[in-house]
mmCIF file of C-alpha atoms in Angstrom:
data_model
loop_
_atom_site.group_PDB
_atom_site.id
_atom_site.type_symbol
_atom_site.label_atom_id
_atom_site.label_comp_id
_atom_site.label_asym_id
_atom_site.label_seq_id
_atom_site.Cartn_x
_atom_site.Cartn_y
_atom_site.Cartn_z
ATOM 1 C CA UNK A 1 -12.478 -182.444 -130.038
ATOM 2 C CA UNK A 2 -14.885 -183.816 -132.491
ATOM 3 C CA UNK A 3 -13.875 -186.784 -134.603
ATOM 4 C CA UNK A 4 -13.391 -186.061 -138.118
ATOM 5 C CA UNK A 5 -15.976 -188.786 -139.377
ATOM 6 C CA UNK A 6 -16.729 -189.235 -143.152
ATOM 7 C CA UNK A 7 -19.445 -190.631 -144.758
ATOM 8 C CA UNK A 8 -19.044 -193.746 -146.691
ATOM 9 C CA UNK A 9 -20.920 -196.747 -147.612
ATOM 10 C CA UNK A 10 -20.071 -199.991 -146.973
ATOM 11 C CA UNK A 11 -22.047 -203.008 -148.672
ATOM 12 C CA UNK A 12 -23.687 -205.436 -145.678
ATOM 13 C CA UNK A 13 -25.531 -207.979 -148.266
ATOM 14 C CA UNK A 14 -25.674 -208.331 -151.930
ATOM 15 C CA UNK A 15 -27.941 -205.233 -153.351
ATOM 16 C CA UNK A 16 -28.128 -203.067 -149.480
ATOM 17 C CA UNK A 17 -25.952 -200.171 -148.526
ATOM 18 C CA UNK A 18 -25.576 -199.127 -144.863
ATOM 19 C CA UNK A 19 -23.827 -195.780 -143.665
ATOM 20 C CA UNK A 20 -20.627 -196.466 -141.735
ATOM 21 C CA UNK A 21 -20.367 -193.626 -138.785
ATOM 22 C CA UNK A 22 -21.225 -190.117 -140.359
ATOM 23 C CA UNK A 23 -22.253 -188.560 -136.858
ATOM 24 C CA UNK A 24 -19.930 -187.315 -134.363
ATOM 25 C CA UNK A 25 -22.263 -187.017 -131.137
ATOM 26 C CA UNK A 26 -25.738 -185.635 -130.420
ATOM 27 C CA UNK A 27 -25.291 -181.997 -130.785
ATOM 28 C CA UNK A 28 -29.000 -181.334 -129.147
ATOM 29 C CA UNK A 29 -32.486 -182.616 -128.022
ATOM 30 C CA UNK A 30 -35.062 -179.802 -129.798
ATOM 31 C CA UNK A 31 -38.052 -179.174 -127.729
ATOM 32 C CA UNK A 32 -41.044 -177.480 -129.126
ATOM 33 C CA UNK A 33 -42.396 -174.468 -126.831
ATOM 34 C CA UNK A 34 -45.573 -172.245 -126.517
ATOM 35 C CA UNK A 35 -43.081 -169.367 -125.256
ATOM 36 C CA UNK A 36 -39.858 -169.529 -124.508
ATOM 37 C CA UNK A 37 -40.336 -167.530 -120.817
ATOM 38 C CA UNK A 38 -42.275 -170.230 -119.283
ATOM 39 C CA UNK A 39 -40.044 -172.928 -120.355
ATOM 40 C CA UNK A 40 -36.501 -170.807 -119.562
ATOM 41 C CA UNK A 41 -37.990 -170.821 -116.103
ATOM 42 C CA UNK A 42 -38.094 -175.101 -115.968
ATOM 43 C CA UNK A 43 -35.160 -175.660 -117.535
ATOM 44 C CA UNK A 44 -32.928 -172.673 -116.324
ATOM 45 C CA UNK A 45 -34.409 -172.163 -113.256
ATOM 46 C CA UNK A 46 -36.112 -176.049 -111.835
ATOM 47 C CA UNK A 47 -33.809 -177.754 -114.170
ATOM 48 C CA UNK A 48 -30.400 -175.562 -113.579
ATOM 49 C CA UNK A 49 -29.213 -175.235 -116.894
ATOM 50 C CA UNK A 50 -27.097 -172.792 -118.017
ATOM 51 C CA UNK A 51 -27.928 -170.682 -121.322
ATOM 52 C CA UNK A 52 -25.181 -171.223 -123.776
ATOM 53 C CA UNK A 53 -27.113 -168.912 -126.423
ATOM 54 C CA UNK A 54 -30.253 -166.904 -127.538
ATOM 55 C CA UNK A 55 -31.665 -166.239 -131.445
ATOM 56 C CA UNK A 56 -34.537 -165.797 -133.908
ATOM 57 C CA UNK A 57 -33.901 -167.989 -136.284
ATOM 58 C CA UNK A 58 -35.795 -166.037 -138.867
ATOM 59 C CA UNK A 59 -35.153 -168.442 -141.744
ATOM 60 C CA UNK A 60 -36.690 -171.492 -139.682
ATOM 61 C CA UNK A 61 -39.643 -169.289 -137.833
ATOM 62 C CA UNK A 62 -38.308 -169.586 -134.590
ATOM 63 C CA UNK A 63 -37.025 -168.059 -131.653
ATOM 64 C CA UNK A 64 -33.752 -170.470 -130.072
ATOM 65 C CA UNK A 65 -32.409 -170.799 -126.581
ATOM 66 C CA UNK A 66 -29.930 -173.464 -126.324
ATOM 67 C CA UNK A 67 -28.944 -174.656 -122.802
ATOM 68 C CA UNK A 68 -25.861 -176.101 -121.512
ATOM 69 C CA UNK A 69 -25.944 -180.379 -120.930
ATOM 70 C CA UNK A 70 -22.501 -181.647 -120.341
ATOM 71 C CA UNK A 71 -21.147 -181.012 -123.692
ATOM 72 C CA UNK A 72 -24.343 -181.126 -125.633
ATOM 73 C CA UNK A 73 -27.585 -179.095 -125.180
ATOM 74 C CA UNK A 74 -31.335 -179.457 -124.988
ATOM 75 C CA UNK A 75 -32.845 -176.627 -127.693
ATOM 76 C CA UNK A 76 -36.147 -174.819 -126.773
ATOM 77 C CA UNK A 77 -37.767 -173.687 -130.132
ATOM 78 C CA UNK A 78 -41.031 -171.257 -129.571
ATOM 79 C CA UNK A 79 -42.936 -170.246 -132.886
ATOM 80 C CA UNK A 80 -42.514 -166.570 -134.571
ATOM 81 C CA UNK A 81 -46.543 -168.016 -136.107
ATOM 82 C CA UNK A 82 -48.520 -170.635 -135.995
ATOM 83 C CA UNK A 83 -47.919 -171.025 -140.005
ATOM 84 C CA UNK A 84 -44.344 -172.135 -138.901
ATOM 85 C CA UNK A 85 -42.848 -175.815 -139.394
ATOM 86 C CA UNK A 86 -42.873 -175.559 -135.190
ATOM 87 C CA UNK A 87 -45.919 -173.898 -134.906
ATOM 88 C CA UNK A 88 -47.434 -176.674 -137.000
ATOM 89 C CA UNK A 89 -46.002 -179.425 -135.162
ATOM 90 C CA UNK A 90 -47.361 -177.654 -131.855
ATOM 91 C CA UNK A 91 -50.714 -176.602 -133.303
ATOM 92 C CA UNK A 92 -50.640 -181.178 -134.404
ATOM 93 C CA UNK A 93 -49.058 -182.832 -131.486
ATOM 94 C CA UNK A 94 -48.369 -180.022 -128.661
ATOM 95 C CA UNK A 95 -45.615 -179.466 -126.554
ATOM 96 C CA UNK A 96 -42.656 -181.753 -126.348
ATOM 97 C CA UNK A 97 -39.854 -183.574 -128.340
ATOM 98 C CA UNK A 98 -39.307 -182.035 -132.224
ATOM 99 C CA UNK A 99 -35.703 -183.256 -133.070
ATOM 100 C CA UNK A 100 -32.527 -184.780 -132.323
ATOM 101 C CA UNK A 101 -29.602 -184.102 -134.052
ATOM 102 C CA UNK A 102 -26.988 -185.075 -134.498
ATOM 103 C CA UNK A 103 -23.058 -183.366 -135.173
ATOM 104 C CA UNK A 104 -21.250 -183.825 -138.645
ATOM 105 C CA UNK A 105 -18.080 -182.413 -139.900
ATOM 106 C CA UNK A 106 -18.971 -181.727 -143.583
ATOM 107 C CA UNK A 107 -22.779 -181.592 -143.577
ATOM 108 C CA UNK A 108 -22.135 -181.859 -147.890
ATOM 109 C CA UNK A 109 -20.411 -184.796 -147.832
ATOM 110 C CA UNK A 110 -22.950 -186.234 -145.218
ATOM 111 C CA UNK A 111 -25.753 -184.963 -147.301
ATOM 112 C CA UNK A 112 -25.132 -186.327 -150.452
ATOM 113 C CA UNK A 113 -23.813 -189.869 -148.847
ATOM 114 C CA UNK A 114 -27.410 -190.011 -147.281
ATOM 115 C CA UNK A 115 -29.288 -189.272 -150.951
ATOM 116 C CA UNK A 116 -26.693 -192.165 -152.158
ATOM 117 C CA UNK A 117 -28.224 -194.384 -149.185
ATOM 118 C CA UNK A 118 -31.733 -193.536 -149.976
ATOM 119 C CA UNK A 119 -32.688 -191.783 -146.702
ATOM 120 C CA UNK A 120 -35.499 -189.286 -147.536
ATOM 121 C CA UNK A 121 -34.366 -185.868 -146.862
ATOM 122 C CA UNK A 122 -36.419 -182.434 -146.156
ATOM 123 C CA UNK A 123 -33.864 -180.352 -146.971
ATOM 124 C CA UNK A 124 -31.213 -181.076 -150.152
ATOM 125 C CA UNK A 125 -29.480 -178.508 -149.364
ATOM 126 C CA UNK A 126 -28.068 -177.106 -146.184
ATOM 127 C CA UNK A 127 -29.327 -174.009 -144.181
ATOM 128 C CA UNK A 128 -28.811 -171.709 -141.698
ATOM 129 C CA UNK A 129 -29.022 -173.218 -138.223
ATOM 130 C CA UNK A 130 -28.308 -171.433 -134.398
ATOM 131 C CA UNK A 131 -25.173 -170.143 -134.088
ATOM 132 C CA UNK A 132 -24.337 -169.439 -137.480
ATOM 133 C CA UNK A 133 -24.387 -173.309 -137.933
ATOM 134 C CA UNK A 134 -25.037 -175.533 -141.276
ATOM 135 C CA UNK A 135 -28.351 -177.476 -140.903
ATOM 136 C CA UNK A 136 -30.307 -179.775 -142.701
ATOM 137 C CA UNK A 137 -33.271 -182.246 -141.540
ATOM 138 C CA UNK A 138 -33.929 -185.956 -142.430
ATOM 139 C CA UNK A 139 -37.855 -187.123 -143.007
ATOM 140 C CA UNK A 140 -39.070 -189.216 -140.344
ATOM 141 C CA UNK A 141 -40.634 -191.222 -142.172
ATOM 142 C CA UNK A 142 -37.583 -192.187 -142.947
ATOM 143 C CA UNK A 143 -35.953 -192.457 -139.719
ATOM 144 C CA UNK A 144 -38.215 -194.184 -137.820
ATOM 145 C CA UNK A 145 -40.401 -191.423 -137.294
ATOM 146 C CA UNK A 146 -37.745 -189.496 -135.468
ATOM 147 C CA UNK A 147 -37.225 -186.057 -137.116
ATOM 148 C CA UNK A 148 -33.767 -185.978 -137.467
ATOM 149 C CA UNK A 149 -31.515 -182.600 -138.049
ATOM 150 C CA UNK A 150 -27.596 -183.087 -139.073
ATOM 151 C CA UNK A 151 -25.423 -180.114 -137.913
ATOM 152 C CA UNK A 152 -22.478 -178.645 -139.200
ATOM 153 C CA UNK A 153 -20.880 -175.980 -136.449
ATOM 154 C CA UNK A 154 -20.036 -172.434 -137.440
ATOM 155 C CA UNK A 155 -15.938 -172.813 -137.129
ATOM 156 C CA UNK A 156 -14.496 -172.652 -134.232
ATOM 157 C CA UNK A 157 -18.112 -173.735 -132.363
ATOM 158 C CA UNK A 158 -17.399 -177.571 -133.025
ATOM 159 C CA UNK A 159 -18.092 -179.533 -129.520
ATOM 160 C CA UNK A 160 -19.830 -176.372 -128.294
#
C-alpha cells in the first residue's frame, strides 16, 4: 500500500526551504526506444520481464509498454515522430535513459508545493500519463539534469 505522503516545507536555514518526503517510491525507469519490437524482445524475452501494459500515449507522442520489476516497472517509450519530446531526445542523445519517476498521492498538492520550493517545472499542470494516470515532469535543469516525471495512479492502480 502506498504511503499517503504530503508535501510540505520545512525551513533547514534562515531564507532556504527543502521538501520533506512528497514521493512514495519509484513508480518507473523510462527508456527511450527506436521501436518498441526490438526492445520487447531484450527486456521480455533476454531480460524476462513480464508486460504489465501496452498504449499510445497520443497526448505525449508515444507508444508505452510498461514491464513488470518487483513492484515497480522499467517503461519503454518508442516515438509516434521524430517531432516528438522522445523523438527529440533520441534524434539528440540516442537510445537509453529518459526519466525516472517517481509515485505521489495528490500530484496537485505535490505540484504546487514544488512551484512554492522553486523547482522548475515543464508541466504546471498535470496530464494524462499510461494507464489513465496523472503526470507531470520536472526540468532537469533543475534536478540535476535528471528529467524527472511525478505520477499520480488512475484509482485503484496505486502500487501497480
Amino acid at each position: 500500500m502506498a504511503s499517503t505522503c504530503t508535501a510540505v516545507r520545512e525551513r533547514v536555514e534562515p531564507g532556504a526551504y527543502r521538501l520533506r518526503p512528497v514521493f512514495n517510491r519509484i513508480d518507473h525507469i523510462g527508456v527511450a526506444v527506436e521501436e518498441i519490437e526490438p526492445s520487447l524482445e531484450l527486456y521480455r524475452d533476454s531480460f524476462d520481464l513480464e508486460v504489465a501494459h501496452r498504449e499510445v500515449v497520443s497526448e505525449q507522442g508515444v507508444e508505452a509498454v510498461l514491464l513488470d520489476v518487483g513492484e515497480n516497472h522499467v517503461e519503454l517509450l518508442a516515438p509516434l515522430s521524430a517531432e516528438t519530446p522522445v523523438g527529440r531526445f533520441l534524434q539528440k542523445k540516442g537510445p537509453g535513459l529518459h526519466h525516472v519517476a517517481y509515485q505521489v498521492s495528490d500530484i496537485d498538492a505535490t505540484l504546487a508545493e514544488l512551484r512554492r520550493t522553486g523547482v522548475a517545472l515543464i508541466d504546471e499542470q498535470p496530464r494524462r500519463g499510461i494507464r489513465g494516470s496523472r503526470v507531470a515532469f520536472m526540468h532537469p535543469g533543475g534536478t540535476g539534469g535528471v528529467l524527472t516525471e511525478i505520477v499520480e495512479p488512475a484509482t485503484g492502480m496505486e502500487g501497480h
